[in-house]
């Protein structure tokens, strides 16, 4: 719920980030949070509803929220993964954003069983990282991806 923050996120004067986001960017941001699989988007008109439904056929560029969030003046996401996917592709095909997401779902070293199962289902895992650094310059949020891969390997064991 509240994918648009009650409409505030669509208005640069009301948004807590001080920048305007599009409905597609808001929906994509919500759907890329750990554990989120659906979004309930409010609308005032059929046009607004159609705009939200367009998410289903929108390309990555239209949904991409990274550029907006990397310049927010009031909040800093630097050093924190927002699961935007800009670091892809990994030279070893590791799904970097998914690995971050599952790692962030483990609090104080506790790995919930469902998260462990989802991690196991990934086609490639953190232990396959060869520290080539190809991904690092692509991250708009300066996340230390290699350190995060090591953290994930320690948590999940591979
Ligand atoms: S540093 Fe690791 S995660 Fe990044 S591209 Fe290379 S192998 Fe993939
Ligand atoms: S590591 Fe950086 S580029 Fe990759 S998903 Fe996270 S925030 Fe985005």
mmCIF file of C-alpha atoms and ligand atoms in Angstrom:
data_model
loop_
_atom_site.group_PDB
_atom_site.id
_atom_site.type_symbol
_atom_site.label_atom_id
_atom_site.label_comp_id
_atom_site.label_asym_id
_atom_site.label_seq_id
_atom_site.Cartn_x
_atom_site.Cartn_y
_atom_site.Cartn_z
ATOM 1 C CA UNK A 1 0.000 0.000 0.000
ATOM 2 C CA UNK A 2 0.966 3.660 -0.353
ATOM 3 C CA UNK A 3 3.303 3.023 -3.258
ATOM 4 C CA UNK A 4 3.152 6.740 -4.103
ATOM 5 C CA UNK A 5 3.304 7.915 -0.487
ATOM 6 C CA UNK A 6 -0.248 9.266 -0.770
ATOM 7 C CA UNK A 7 0.859 11.150 -3.904
ATOM 8 C CA UNK A 8 3.722 12.951 -2.133
ATOM 9 C CA UNK A 9 6.435 11.038 -3.988
ATOM 10 C CA UNK A 10 5.035 12.285 -7.300
ATOM 11 C CA UNK A 11 5.510 15.928 -6.280
ATOM 12 C CA UNK A 12 8.969 17.374 -5.705
ATOM 13 C CA UNK A 13 7.557 19.906 -3.252
ATOM 14 C CA UNK A 14 5.984 17.228 -1.066
ATOM 15 C CA UNK A 15 8.389 14.326 -1.477
ATOM 16 C CA UNK A 16 10.669 13.710 1.531
ATOM 17 C CA UNK A 17 13.436 13.089 -1.016
ATOM 18 C CA UNK A 18 13.050 16.570 -2.547
ATOM 19 C CA UNK A 19 12.754 15.066 -6.020
ATOM 20 C CA UNK A 20 9.810 13.921 -8.086
ATOM 21 C CA UNK A 21 9.439 10.245 -8.972
ATOM 22 C CA UNK A 22 7.187 8.775 -11.658
ATOM 23 C CA UNK A 23 4.469 6.229 -10.786
ATOM 24 C CA UNK A 24 6.478 3.512 -12.563
ATOM 25 C CA UNK A 25 9.601 4.333 -10.554
ATOM 26 C CA UNK A 26 7.618 4.255 -7.286
ATOM 27 C CA UNK A 27 6.026 0.891 -8.112
ATOM 28 C CA UNK A 28 9.361 -0.570 -9.170
ATOM 29 C CA UNK A 29 11.045 0.660 -6.004
ATOM 30 C CA UNK A 30 8.345 -1.063 -3.895
ATOM 31 C CA UNK A 31 8.451 -4.308 -5.881
ATOM 32 C CA UNK A 32 12.221 -4.572 -5.542
ATOM 33 C CA UNK A 33 12.125 -4.416 -1.716
ATOM 34 C CA UNK A 34 12.900 -7.687 0.088
ATOM 35 C CA UNK A 35 9.802 -9.819 0.576
ATOM 36 C CA UNK A 36 7.474 -7.564 -1.447
ATOM 37 C CA UNK A 37 5.552 -9.358 -4.190
ATOM 38 C CA UNK A 38 2.617 -7.023 -4.825
ATOM 39 C CA UNK A 39 1.718 -3.360 -4.690
ATOM 40 C CA UNK A 40 -1.668 -1.736 -4.175
ATOM 41 C CA UNK A 41 -1.598 1.517 -6.119
ATOM 42 C CA UNK A 42 -4.261 4.165 -5.553
ATOM 43 C CA UNK A 43 -5.656 6.247 -8.412
ATOM 44 C CA UNK A 44 -8.046 9.174 -8.850
ATOM 45 C CA UNK A 45 -8.911 8.482 -12.463
ATOM 46 C CA UNK A 46 -8.903 5.816 -15.148
ATOM 47 C CA UNK A 47 -5.871 7.546 -16.683
ATOM 48 C CA UNK A 48 -3.921 7.212 -13.437
ATOM 49 C CA UNK A 49 -4.929 3.572 -13.147
ATOM 50 C CA UNK A 50 -3.795 2.911 -16.729
ATOM 51 C CA UNK A 51 -0.516 4.652 -15.956
ATOM 52 C CA UNK A 52 0.080 2.240 -13.058
ATOM 53 C CA UNK A 53 -0.963 -0.810 -15.091
ATOM 54 C CA UNK A 54 1.567 0.205 -17.747
ATOM 55 C CA UNK A 55 4.155 -1.088 -15.279
ATOM 56 C CA UNK A 56 3.452 -4.598 -16.579
ATOM 57 C CA UNK A 57 4.847 -3.773 -20.014
ATOM 58 C CA UNK A 58 7.329 -1.013 -19.156
ATOM 59 C CA UNK A 59 11.010 -1.501 -19.940
ATOM 60 C CA UNK A 60 13.794 -1.242 -17.364
ATOM 61 C CA UNK A 61 14.622 2.342 -18.327
ATOM 62 C CA UNK A 62 11.090 3.556 -17.627
ATOM 63 C CA UNK A 63 11.045 1.869 -14.200
ATOM 64 C CA UNK A 64 14.595 2.713 -13.176
ATOM 65 C CA UNK A 65 14.619 4.717 -9.932
ATOM 66 C CA UNK A 66 18.382 4.645 -9.303
ATOM 67 C CA UNK A 67 19.231 7.911 -11.033
ATOM 68 C CA UNK A 68 16.610 9.785 -9.003
ATOM 69 C CA UNK A 69 17.600 8.305 -5.656
ATOM 70 C CA UNK A 70 21.333 8.699 -6.222
ATOM 71 C CA UNK A 71 20.846 12.486 -6.280
ATOM 72 C CA UNK A 72 18.434 12.900 -3.384
ATOM 73 C CA UNK A 73 19.523 15.894 -1.339
ATOM 74 C CA UNK A 74 17.979 14.964 1.996
ATOM 75 C CA UNK A 75 18.494 11.220 2.224
ATOM 76 C CA UNK A 76 21.666 9.342 1.420
ATOM 77 C CA UNK A 77 21.565 5.838 0.057
ATOM 78 C CA UNK A 78 25.329 5.766 -0.429
ATOM 79 C CA UNK A 79 26.771 2.444 0.641
ATOM 80 C CA UNK A 80 23.346 0.785 0.842
ATOM 81 C CA UNK A 81 22.015 -1.537 -1.826
ATOM 82 C CA UNK A 82 18.598 -0.499 -3.148
ATOM 83 C CA UNK A 83 18.351 -3.575 -5.434
ATOM 84 C CA UNK A 84 18.227 -1.438 -8.588
ATOM 85 C CA UNK A 85 20.202 -3.921 -10.725
ATOM 86 C CA UNK A 86 22.594 -1.409 -12.282
ATOM 87 C CA UNK A 87 25.607 -3.514 -11.309
ATOM 88 C CA UNK A 88 24.564 -6.314 -13.700
ATOM 89 C CA UNK A 89 25.801 -8.239 -15.536
ATOM 90 C CA UNK A 90 28.230 -9.996 -13.241
ATOM 91 C CA UNK A 91 31.086 -11.753 -15.015
ATOM 92 C CA UNK A 92 30.109 -14.962 -13.178
ATOM 93 C CA UNK A 93 26.345 -14.390 -13.641
ATOM 94 C CA UNK A 94 25.822 -13.859 -9.919
ATOM 95 C CA UNK A 95 22.429 -12.170 -9.326
ATOM 96 C CA UNK A 96 23.976 -9.436 -7.204
ATOM 97 C CA UNK A 97 20.766 -7.575 -6.300
ATOM 98 C CA UNK A 98 19.025 -10.791 -5.188
ATOM 99 C CA UNK A 99 21.996 -11.782 -3.049
ATOM 100 C CA UNK A 100 21.919 -8.372 -1.361
ATOM 101 C CA UNK A 101 18.204 -8.699 -0.795
ATOM 102 C CA UNK A 102 18.470 -12.102 0.866
ATOM 103 C CA UNK A 103 21.444 -10.989 2.950
ATOM 104 C CA UNK A 104 19.527 -7.947 4.177
ATOM 105 C CA UNK A 105 16.674 -10.198 5.278
ATOM 106 C CA UNK A 106 18.981 -11.922 7.755
ATOM 107 C CA UNK A 107 19.154 -9.906 10.909
ATOM 108 C CA UNK A 108 21.918 -10.418 13.462
ATOM 109 C CA UNK A 109 23.258 -13.422 11.591
ATOM 110 C CA UNK A 110 19.948 -15.316 11.746
ATOM 111 C CA UNK A 111 18.986 -16.908 8.418
ATOM 112 C CA UNK A 112 15.228 -17.563 8.177
ATOM 113 C CA UNK A 113 14.457 -20.931 6.592
ATOM 114 C CA UNK A 114 12.468 -19.410 3.719
ATOM 115 C CA UNK A 115 15.339 -17.033 2.888
ATOM 116 C CA UNK A 116 17.786 -19.952 2.963
ATOM 117 C CA UNK A 117 15.558 -21.828 0.509
ATOM 118 C CA UNK A 118 15.263 -18.841 -1.835
ATOM 119 C CA UNK A 119 19.022 -18.352 -1.748
ATOM 120 C CA UNK A 120 19.531 -22.034 -2.588
ATOM 121 C CA UNK A 121 17.303 -21.628 -5.649
ATOM 122 C CA UNK A 122 19.536 -18.923 -7.176
ATOM 123 C CA UNK A 123 21.441 -20.092 -10.248
ATOM 124 C CA UNK A 124 24.714 -18.640 -8.953
ATOM 125 C CA UNK A 125 25.909 -17.820 -5.457
ATOM 126 C CA UNK A 126 28.149 -15.356 -3.661
ATOM 127 C CA UNK A 127 31.009 -17.849 -3.308
ATOM 128 C CA UNK A 128 31.465 -17.705 -7.092
ATOM 129 C CA UNK A 129 32.632 -14.073 -6.915
ATOM 130 C CA UNK A 130 36.138 -13.776 -8.354
ATOM 131 C CA UNK A 131 36.545 -10.158 -7.189
ATOM 132 C CA UNK A 132 36.974 -8.928 -10.765
ATOM 133 C CA UNK A 133 35.444 -5.580 -9.716
ATOM 134 C CA UNK A 134 33.508 -5.205 -12.975
ATOM 135 C CA UNK A 135 30.292 -4.539 -11.099
ATOM 136 C CA UNK A 136 31.587 -1.953 -8.646
ATOM 137 C CA UNK A 137 31.876 1.156 -10.904
ATOM 138 C CA UNK A 138 28.347 0.508 -12.199
ATOM 139 C CA UNK A 139 26.730 0.913 -8.780
ATOM 140 C CA UNK A 140 25.319 4.452 -8.395
ATOM 141 C CA UNK A 141 25.286 3.948 -4.614
ATOM 142 C CA UNK A 142 28.942 2.999 -4.189
ATOM 143 C CA UNK A 143 28.083 -0.303 -2.531
ATOM 144 C CA UNK A 144 31.112 -2.437 -1.710
ATOM 145 C CA UNK A 145 29.739 -5.406 -3.630
ATOM 146 C CA UNK A 146 32.747 -7.652 -3.088
ATOM 147 C CA UNK A 147 32.500 -7.239 0.695
ATOM 148 C CA UNK A 148 28.776 -7.964 0.486
ATOM 149 C CA UNK A 149 29.479 -11.170 -1.479
ATOM 150 C CA UNK A 150 31.863 -12.251 1.265
ATOM 151 C CA UNK A 151 29.235 -11.445 3.889
ATOM 152 C CA UNK A 152 26.630 -13.493 2.011
ATOM 153 C CA UNK A 153 29.022 -16.414 1.658
ATOM 154 C CA UNK A 154 29.666 -16.339 5.401
ATOM 155 C CA UNK A 155 25.934 -16.222 6.156
ATOM 156 C CA UNK A 156 24.728 -18.894 3.755
ATOM 157 C CA UNK A 157 27.889 -20.991 3.576
ATOM 158 C CA UNK A 158 28.406 -20.727 -0.212
HETATM 159 S S1 LIG B 1 33.321 -8.633 -8.439
HETATM 160 FE FE1 LIG B 1 32.210 -10.520 -8.051
HETATM 161 S S2 LIG B 1 30.059 -9.890 -8.094
HETATM 162 FE FE2 LIG B 1 31.220 -8.253 -9.093
HETATM 163 S S3 LIG B 1 31.181 -8.777 -11.307
HETATM 164 FE FE3 LIG B 1 33.063 -9.664 -10.430
HETATM 165 S S4 LIG B 1 32.474 -11.754 -9.903
HETATM 166 FE FE4 LIG B 1 30.563 -10.588 -10.150
HETATM 167 S S1 LIG B 2 24.819 -3.169 -5.657
HETATM 168 FE FE1 LIG B 2 24.401 -1.101 -6.345
HETATM 169 S S2 LIG B 2 23.862 -1.298 -8.518
HETATM 170 FE FE2 LIG B 2 23.743 -3.351 -7.625
HETATM 171 S S3 LIG B 2 21.606 -3.587 -7.080
HETATM 172 FE FE3 LIG B 2 22.666 -2.775 -5.258
HETATM 173 S S4 LIG B 2 22.474 -0.555 -5.371
HETATM 174 FE FE4 LIG B 2 21.953 -1.361 -7.388
#
